[in-house]
Short mmCIF file of C-alpha atoms in Angstrom, two decimals:
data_model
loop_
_atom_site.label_atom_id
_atom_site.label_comp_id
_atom_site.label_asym_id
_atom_site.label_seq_id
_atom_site.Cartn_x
_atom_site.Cartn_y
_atom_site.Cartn_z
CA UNK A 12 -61.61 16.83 -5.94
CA UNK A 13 -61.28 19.60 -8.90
CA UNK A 14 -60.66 18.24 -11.66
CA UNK A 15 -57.04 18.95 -13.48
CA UNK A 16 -56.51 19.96 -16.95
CA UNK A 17 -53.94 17.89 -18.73
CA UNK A 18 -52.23 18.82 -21.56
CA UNK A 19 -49.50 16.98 -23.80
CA UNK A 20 -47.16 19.40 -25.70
CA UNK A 21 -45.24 17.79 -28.15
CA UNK A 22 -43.08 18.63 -31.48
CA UNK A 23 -43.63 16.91 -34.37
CA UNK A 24 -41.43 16.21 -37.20
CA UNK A 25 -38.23 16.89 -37.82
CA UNK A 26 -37.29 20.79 -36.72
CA UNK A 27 -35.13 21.02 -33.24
CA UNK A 28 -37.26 24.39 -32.30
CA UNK A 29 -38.46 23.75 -28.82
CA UNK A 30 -38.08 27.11 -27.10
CA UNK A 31 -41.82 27.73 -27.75
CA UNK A 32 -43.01 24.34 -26.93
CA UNK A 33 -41.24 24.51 -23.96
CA UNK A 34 -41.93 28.17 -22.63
CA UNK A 35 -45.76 27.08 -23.29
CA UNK A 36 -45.70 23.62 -21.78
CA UNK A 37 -44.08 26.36 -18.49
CA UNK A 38 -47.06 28.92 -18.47
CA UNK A 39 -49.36 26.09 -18.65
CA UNK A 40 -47.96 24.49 -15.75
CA UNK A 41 -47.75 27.76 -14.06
CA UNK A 42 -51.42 28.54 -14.81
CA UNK A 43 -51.93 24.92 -12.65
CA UNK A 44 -52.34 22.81 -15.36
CA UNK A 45 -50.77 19.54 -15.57
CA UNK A 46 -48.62 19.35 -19.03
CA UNK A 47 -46.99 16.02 -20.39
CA UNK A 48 -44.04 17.10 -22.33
CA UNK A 49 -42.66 14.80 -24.96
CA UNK A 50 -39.52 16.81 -26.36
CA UNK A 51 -38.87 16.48 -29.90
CA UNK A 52 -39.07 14.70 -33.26
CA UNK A 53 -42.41 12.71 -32.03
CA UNK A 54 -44.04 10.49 -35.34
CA UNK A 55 -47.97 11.01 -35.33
CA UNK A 56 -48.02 7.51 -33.76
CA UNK A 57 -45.95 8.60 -30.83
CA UNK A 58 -48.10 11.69 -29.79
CA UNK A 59 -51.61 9.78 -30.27
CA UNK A 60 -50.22 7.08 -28.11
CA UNK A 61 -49.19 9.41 -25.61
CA UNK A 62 -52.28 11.58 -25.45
CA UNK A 63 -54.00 7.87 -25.32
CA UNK A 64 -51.93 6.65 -22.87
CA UNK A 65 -51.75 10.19 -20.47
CA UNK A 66 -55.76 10.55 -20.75
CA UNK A 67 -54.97 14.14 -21.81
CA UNK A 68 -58.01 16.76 -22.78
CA UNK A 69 -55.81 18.93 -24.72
CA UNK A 70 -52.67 17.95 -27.14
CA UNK A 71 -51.06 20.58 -28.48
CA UNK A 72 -48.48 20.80 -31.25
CA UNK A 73 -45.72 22.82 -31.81
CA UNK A 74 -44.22 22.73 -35.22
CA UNK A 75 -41.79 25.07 -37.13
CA UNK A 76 -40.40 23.03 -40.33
CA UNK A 77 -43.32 23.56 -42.37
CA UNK A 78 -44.71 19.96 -42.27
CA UNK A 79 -47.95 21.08 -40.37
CA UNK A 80 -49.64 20.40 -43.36
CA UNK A 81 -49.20 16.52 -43.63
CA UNK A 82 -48.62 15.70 -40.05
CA UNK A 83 -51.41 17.86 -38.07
CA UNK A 84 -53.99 16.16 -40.29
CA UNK A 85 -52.29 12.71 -40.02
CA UNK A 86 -52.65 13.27 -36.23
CA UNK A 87 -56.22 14.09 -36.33
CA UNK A 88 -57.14 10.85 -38.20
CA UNK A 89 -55.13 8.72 -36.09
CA UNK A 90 -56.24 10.33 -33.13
CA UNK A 91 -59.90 9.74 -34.34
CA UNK A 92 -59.48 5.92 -35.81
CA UNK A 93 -58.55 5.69 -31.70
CA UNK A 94 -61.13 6.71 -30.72
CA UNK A 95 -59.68 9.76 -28.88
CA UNK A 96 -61.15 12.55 -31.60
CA UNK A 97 -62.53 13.82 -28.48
CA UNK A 98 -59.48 15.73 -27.57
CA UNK A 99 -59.25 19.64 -27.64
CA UNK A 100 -56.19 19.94 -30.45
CA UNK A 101 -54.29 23.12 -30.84
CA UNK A 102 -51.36 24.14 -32.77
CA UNK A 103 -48.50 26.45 -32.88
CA UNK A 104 -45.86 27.96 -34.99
CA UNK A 105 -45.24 29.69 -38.27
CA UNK A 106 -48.28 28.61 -39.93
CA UNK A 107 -49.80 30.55 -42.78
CA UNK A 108 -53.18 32.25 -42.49
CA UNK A 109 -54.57 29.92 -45.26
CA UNK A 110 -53.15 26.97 -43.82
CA UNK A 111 -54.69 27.53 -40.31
CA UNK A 112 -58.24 27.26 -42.43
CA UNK A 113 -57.30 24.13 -43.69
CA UNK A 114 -56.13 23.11 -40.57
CA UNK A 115 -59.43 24.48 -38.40
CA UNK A 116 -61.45 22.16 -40.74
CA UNK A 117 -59.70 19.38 -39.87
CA UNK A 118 -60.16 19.51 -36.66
CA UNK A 119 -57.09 21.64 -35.19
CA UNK A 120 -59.62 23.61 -33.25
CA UNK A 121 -56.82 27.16 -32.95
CA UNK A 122 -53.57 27.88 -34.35
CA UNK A 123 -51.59 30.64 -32.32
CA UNK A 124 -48.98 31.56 -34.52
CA UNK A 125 -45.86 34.03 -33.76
CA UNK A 126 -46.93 37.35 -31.30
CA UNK A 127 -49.75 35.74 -29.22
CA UNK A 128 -48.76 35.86 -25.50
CA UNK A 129 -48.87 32.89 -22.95
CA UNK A 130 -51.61 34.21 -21.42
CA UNK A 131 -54.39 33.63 -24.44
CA UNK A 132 -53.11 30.22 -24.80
CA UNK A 133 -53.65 29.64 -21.21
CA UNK A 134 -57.68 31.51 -21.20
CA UNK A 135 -58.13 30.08 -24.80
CA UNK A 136 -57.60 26.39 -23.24
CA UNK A 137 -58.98 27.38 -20.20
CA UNK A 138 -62.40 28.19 -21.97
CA UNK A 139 -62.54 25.20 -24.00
CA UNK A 140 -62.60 23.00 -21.03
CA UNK A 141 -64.90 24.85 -19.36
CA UNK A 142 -67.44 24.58 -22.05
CA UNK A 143 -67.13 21.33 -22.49
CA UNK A 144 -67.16 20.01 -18.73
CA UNK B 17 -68.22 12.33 -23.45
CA UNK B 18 -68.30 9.75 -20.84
CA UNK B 19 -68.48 6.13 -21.56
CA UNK B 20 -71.05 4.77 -19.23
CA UNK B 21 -69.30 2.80 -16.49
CA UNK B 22 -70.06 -0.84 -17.41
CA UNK B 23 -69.45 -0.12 -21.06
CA UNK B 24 -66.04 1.01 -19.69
CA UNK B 25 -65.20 -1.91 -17.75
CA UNK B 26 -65.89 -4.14 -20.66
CA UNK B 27 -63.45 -2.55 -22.56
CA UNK B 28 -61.25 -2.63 -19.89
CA UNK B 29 -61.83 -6.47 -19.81
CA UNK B 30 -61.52 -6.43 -23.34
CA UNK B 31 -57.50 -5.13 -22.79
CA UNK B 32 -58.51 -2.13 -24.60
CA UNK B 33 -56.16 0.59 -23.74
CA UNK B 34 -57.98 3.79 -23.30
CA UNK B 35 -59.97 1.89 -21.62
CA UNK B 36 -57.45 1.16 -19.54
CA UNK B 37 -56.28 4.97 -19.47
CA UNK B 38 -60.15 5.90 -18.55
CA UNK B 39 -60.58 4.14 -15.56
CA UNK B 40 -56.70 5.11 -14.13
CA UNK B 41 -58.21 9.29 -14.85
CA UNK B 42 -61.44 7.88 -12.55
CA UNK B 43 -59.21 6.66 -9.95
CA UNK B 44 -56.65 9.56 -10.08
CA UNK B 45 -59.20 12.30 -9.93
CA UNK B 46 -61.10 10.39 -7.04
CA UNK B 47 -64.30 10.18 -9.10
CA UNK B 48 -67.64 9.33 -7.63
CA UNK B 49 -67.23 6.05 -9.18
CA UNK B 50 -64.14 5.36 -8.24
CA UNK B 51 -64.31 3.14 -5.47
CA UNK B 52 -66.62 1.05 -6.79
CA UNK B 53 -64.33 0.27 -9.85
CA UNK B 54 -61.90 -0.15 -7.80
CA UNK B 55 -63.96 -3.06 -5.84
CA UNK B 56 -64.55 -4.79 -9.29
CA UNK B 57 -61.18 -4.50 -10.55
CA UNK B 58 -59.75 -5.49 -7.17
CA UNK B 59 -59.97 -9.37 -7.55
CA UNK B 60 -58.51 -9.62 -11.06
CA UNK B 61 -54.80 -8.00 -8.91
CA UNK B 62 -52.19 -9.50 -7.60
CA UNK B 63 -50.46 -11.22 -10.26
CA UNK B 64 -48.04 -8.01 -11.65
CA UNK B 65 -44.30 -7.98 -9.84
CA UNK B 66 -44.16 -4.37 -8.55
CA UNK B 67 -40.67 -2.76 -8.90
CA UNK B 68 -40.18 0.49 -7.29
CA UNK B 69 -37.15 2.99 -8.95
CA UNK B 70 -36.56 5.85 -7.16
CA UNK B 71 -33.29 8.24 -6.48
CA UNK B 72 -32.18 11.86 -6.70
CA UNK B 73 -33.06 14.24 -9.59
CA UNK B 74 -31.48 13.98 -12.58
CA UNK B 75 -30.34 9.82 -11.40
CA UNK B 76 -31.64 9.08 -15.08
CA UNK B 77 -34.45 7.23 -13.84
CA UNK B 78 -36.53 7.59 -16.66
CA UNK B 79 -33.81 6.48 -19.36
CA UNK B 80 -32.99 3.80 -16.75
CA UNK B 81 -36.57 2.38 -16.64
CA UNK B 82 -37.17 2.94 -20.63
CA UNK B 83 -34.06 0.67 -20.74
CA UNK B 84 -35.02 -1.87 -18.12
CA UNK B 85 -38.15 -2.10 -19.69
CA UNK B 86 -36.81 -2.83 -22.87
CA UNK B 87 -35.17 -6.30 -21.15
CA UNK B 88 -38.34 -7.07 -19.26
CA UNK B 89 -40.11 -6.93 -22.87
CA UNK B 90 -37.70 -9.49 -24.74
CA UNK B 91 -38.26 -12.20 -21.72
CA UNK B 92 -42.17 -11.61 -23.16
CA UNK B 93 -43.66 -9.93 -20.60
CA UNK B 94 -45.76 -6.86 -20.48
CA UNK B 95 -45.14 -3.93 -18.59
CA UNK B 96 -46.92 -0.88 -16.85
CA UNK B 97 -45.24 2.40 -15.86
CA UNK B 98 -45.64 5.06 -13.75
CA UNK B 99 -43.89 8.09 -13.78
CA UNK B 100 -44.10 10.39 -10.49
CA UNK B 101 -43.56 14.00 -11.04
CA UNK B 102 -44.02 16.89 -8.82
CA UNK B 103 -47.11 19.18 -8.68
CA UNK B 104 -46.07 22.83 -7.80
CA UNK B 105 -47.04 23.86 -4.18
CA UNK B 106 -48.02 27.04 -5.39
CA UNK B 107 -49.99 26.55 -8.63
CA UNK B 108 -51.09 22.99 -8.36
CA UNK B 109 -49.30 22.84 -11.73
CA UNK B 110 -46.76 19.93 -13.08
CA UNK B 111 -44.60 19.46 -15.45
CA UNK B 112 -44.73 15.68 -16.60
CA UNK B 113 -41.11 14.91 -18.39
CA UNK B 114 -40.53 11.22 -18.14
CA UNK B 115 -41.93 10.30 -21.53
CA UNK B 116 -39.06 12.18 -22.76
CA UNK B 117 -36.13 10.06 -21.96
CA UNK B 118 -39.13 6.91 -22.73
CA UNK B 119 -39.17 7.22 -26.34
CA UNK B 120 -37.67 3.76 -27.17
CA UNK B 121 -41.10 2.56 -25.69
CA UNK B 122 -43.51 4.82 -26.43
CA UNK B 123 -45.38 2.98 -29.40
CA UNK B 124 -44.80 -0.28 -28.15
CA UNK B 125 -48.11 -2.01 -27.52
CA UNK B 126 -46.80 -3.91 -24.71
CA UNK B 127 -46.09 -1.52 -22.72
CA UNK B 128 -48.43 1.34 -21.21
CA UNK B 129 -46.77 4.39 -19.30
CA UNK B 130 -48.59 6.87 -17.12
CA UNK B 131 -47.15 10.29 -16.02
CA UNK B 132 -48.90 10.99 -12.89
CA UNK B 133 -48.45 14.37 -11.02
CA UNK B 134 -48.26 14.06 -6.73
CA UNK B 135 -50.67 16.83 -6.71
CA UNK B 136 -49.75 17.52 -3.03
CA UNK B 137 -52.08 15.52 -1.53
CA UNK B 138 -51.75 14.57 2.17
CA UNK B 139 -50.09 11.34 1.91
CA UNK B 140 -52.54 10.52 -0.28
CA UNK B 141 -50.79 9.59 -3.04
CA UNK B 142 -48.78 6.45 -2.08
CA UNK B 143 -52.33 5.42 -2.17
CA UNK B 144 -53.13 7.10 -5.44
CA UNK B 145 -50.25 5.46 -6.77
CA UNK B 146 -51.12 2.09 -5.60
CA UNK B 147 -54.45 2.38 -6.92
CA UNK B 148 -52.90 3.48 -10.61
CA UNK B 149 -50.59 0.14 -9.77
CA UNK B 150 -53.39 -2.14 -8.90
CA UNK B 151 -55.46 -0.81 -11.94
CA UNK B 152 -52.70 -1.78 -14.56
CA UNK B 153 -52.36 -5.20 -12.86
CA UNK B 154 -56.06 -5.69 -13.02
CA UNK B 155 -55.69 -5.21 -16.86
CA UNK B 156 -53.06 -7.93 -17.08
CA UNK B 157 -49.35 -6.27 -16.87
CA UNK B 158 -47.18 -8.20 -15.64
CA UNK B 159 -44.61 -6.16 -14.34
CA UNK B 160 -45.35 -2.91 -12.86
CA UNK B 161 -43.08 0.03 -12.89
CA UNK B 162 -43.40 2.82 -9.93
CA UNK B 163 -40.83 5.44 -10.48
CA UNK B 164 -40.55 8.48 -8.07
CA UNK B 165 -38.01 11.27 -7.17
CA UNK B 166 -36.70 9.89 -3.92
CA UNK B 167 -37.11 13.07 -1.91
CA UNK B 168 -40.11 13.21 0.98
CA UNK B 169 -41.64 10.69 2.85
CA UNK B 170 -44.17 10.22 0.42
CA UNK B 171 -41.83 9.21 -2.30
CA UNK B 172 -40.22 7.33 -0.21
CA UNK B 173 -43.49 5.06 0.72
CA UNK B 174 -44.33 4.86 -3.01
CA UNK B 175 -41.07 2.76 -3.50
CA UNK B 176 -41.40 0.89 -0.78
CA UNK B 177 -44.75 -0.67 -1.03
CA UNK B 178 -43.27 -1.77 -4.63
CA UNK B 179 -41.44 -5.87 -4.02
CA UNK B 180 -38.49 -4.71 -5.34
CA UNK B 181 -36.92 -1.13 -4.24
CA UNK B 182 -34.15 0.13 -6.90
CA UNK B 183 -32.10 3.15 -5.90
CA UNK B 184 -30.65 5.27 -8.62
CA UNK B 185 -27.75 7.11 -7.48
CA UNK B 186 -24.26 8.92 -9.47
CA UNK B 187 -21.28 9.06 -9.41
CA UNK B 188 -21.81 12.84 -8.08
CA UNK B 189 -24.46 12.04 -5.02
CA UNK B 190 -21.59 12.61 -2.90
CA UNK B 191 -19.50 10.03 -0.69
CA UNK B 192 -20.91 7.14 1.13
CA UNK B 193 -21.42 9.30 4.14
CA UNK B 194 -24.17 11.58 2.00
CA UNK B 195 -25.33 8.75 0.65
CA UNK B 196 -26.27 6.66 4.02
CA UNK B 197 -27.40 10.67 5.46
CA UNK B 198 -30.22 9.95 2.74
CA UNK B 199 -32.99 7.81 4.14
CA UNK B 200 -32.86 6.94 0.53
CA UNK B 201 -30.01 4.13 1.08
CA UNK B 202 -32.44 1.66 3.47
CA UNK B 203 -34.58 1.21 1.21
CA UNK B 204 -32.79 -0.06 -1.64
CA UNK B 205 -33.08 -3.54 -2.27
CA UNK B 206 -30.66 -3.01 -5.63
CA UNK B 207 -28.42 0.02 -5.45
CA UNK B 208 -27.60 1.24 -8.95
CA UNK B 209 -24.94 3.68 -9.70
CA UNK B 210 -25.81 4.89 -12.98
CA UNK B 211 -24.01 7.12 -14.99
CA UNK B 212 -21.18 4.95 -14.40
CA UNK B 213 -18.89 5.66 -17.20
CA UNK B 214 -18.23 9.02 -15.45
CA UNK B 215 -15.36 9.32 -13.27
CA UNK B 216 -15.79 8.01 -9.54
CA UNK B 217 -18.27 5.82 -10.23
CA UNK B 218 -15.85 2.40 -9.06
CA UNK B 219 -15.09 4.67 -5.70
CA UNK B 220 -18.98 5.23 -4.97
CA UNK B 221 -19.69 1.56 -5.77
CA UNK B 222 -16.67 0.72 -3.24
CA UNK B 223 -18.03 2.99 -0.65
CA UNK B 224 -21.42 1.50 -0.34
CA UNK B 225 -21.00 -1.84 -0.70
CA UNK B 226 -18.63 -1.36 2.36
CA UNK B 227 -21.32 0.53 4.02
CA UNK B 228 -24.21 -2.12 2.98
CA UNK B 229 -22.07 -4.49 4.91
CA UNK B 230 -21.76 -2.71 8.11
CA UNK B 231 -26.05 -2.76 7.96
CA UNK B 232 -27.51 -5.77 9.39
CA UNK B 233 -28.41 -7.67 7.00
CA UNK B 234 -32.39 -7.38 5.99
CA UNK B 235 -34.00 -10.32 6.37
CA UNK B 236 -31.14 -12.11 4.92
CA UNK B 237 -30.68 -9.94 1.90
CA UNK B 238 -27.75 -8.25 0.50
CA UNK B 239 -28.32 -5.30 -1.56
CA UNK B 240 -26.43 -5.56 -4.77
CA UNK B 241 -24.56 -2.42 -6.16
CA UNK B 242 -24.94 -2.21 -9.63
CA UNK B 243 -23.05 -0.23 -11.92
CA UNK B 244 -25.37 1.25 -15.45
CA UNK B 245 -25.06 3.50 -18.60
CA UNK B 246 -28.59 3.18 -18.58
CA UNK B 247 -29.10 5.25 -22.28
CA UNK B 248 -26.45 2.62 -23.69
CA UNK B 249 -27.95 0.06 -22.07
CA UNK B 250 -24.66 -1.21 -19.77
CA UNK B 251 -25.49 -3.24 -17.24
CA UNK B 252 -29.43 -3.97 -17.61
CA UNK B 253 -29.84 -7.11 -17.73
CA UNK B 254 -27.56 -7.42 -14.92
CA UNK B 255 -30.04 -5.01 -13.04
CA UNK B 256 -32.81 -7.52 -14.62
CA UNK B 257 -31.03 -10.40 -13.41
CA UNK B 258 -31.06 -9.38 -9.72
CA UNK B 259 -34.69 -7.96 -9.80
CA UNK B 260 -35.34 -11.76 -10.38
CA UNK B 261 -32.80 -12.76 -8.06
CA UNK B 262 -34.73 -10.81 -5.50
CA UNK B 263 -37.84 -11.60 -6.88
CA UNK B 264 -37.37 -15.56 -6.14
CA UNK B 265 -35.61 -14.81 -2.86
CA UNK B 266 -38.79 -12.99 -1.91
CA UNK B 267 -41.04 -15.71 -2.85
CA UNK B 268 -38.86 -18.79 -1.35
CA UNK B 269 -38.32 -17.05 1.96
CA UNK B 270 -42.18 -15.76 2.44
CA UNK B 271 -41.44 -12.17 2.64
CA UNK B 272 -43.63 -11.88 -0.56
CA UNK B 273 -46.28 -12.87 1.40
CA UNK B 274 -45.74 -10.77 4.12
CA UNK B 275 -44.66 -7.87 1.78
CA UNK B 276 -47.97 -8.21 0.31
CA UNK B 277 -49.93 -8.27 3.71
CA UNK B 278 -48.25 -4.99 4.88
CA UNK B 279 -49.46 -3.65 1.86
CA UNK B 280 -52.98 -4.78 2.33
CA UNK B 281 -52.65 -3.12 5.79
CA UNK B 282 -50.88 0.00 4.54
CA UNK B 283 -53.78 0.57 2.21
CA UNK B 284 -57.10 -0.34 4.36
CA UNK B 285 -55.39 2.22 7.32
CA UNK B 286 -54.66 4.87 4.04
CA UNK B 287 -58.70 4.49 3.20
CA UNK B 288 -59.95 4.73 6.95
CA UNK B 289 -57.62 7.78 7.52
CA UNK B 290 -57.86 9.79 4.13
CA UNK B 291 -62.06 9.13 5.10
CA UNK B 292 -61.56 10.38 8.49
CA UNK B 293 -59.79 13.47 7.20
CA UNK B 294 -62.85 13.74 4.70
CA UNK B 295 -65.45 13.94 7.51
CA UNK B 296 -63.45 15.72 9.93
CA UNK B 297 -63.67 18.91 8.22
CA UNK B 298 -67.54 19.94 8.18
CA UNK B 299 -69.35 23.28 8.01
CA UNK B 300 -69.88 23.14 12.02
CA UNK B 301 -66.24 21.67 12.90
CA UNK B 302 -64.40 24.59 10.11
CA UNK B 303 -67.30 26.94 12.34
CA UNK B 304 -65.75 26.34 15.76
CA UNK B 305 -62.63 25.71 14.54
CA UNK B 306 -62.57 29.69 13.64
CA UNK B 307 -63.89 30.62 16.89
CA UNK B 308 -61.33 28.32 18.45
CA UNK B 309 -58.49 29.97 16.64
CA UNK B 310 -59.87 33.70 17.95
CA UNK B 311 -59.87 32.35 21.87
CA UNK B 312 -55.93 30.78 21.49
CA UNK B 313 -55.04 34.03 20.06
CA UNK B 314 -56.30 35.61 23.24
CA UNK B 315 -54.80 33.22 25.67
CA UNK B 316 -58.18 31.80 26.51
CA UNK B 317 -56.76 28.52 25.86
CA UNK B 318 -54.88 26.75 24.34
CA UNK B 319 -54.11 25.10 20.71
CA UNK B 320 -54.13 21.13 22.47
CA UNK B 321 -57.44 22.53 24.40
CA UNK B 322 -59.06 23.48 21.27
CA UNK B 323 -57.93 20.56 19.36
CA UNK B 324 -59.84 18.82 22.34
CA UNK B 325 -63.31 20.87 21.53
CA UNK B 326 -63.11 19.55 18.32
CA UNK B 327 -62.44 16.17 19.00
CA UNK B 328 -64.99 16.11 21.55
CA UNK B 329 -67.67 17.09 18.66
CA UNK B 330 -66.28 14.20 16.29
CA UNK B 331 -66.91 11.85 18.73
CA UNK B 332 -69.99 13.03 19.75
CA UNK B 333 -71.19 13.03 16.21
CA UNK B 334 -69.98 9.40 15.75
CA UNK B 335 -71.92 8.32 19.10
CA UNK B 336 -75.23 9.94 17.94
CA UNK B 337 -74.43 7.95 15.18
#
């Protein structure tokens, strides 16, 4: 049987923004992928459960309050102390270029910020996992 | 990065929960190991109360479960859920959303949900689901949540082979007469009208109740109607109370028994078919299958003449052994 790709999309923090997350969790669906959306105002705790929980490969975060910088790492350590560092993590939202440096070195593999198109999210993810199967 | 299988089942043992998570993927996806886990796990089942919650879109299933769940957990007992969603025909796709309306118990270690997609397969996935079922009860859940959009057969069996059946309906579904057109209504063990706070909600509860009465009764039971505000939390434990209600009534009168044996059944004729289907298909069968096809388009027979050929070669194979 083929093998699915399954992706959680969640929003951290405290911004009410979820157009994006929500017209990516669609063109991931739509590119057969099967996406575990969370909605909005998830704690680190409640995403790294979830991706626990939903045995996802990918979790990716969508954040536009300007918090990326305290709760994308927060979510990488959890997400390693349970022993789920394994996961492909990706970001999005208005993220500056420095910050997506930071970010890469913590683990956030790729940050698409405003202007990239549903269809390099979907290849991007779709590349990862095909690497690493 | 795969844990090695007995390492896997040790932390499974060891309740650890992506352990747990692991093994339901393996079991999901059909992995080469999977029915081998399956055998080990299988003894350690049988001790989680299965409730199946099904109903139309947009019931408030999900909320109504988180809520429900939130009872179960103050009476100390752990729970598993699963949450059905629809794969897309077309893409293969899903869109899992019932962790949305769960966030009340999404950190809570007691409880462990699972959004699983139906991923069209041919009936396949009552099995599926039973398998994800059997797995969490293996790990030592107690209860074990099935909910499913109550649309297609398939659904439909899902919620069944749970003990306890729970219908979601609204105040909108329609009047009794929609309701009963639904095979959805013969299954319920517990009808619950959620929503209820919206306007026709005493009407609906009126109409079925009269039309539960005009059913024979099954097997002695009387499905309750039930009226919820499931993301206030109005009526719960009431739902709770009559899931237990059922749940002895099941046990004194021996239907759990039999409930369970039907299952047993359901599943061993699920395994022999879906590894029929498996070997029915070959390169040689798909082969004359396409030259089959060409002679029915010509008239030279006919598609139950052709279906014969075919069956003729499975059972030729299975002879020569």
């Amino acid at each position: 049987m083929e093998r699915k790709i399954r992706v959680l999309v969640a929003k951290p923090g405290l911004d009410g923004h979820d157009r994006g997350a929500k017209v990516v969790a669609s063109a991931l669906r739509d590119a057969g992928m099967e996406v575990v959306y969370t909605g909005l105002h998830q704690t680190p705790e409640m995403i790294v459960e979830a991706a626990i929980q939903e045995d996802v490969d990918v979790v990716g975060l969508s954040i536009l309050s300007g918090a990326h910088m305290v709760l994308f790492p927060k979510i990488m350590k959890l997400l390693k102390e349970q022993g789920a560092g394994d996961k492909l993590v990706v970001g999005g939202g208005i993220i500056p270029e420095d910050d997506i440096q930071e970010l890469n070195k913590a683990g956030v593999t790729k940050v698409f910020t405003p202007g990239t198109t549903t269809t390099e999210i979907v290849e991007y993810i779709k590349t990862e996992m095909a690497s690493r199967a | 990065m795969a844990i090695p299988r007995e390492e896997l089942l040790k932390r499974f043992a060891g309740g650890q929960r992506a352990a747990l998570s692991k093994i339901i993927t393996l079991v999901e996806n059909h992995a080469t190991s999977f029915p081998d886990v399956l055998d080990e796990l299988y003894p350690r089942t049988g001790k989680a109360y299965r409730i199946g919650v099904t109903g139309p879109p947009g019931a408030g299933k999900s909320t109504l479960v988180s809520s429900l769940v939130q009872t179960i957990r103050t009476k100390e007992k752990t729970v598993g859920v699963i949450a059905v969603d629809p794969s897309s025909p077309f893409t293969g796709g899903a869109l899992l959303g019932d962790r949305i309306r769960m966030q009340d118990i999404g950190t809570d270690p007691g409880v462990f949900v699972r959004s699983m997609a139906t991923r069209g397969s041919l009936g396949g996935l009552a099995e599926a689901a039973g398998d994800v079922a059997d797995v969490m009860d293996a790990f030592g859940k107690d209860v074990v949540i099935t909910e499913t959009v109550g649309v297609g057969q398939c659904e439909l069996d899902i919620a069944e082979a749970c003990y306890t059946t729970v219908v979601v309906i609204v105040p909108e579904s329609g009047d009794a007469v929609q309701a009963m057109k639904a095979g959805l209504m013969e299954i319920a063990d517990i009808l619950v009208i959620n929503k209820s706070d919206r306007e026709g909600a005493e009407q609906i509860a009126r109409q079925t109740r009269a039309m539960f009465e005009l059913r024979d009764e099954r097997n002695g039971w009387d499905p309750p109607v039930i009226l919820t505000v499931a993301f206030k939390g109005d009526g719960i434990p009431e739902l709770y109370e009559h899931i237990e209600k059922h749940r002895q009534f099941l046990a004194e009168s021996g239907l759990l028994e039999r409930h369970r044996q039907s299952n047993v059944e359901a599943t061993i004729k699920a395994i022999v078919e879906g590894d029929l289907h498996s070997k029915t298909w070959n390169e040689a069968t798909l082969g004359r299958l396409e030259s089959l096809v060409g002679d029915v388009m010509v008239g030279k027979v006919t598609p139950r003449q052709a279906s014969g050929v075919i069956l003729k070669m499975i059972e030729g194979r299975q002879e020569g052994g």
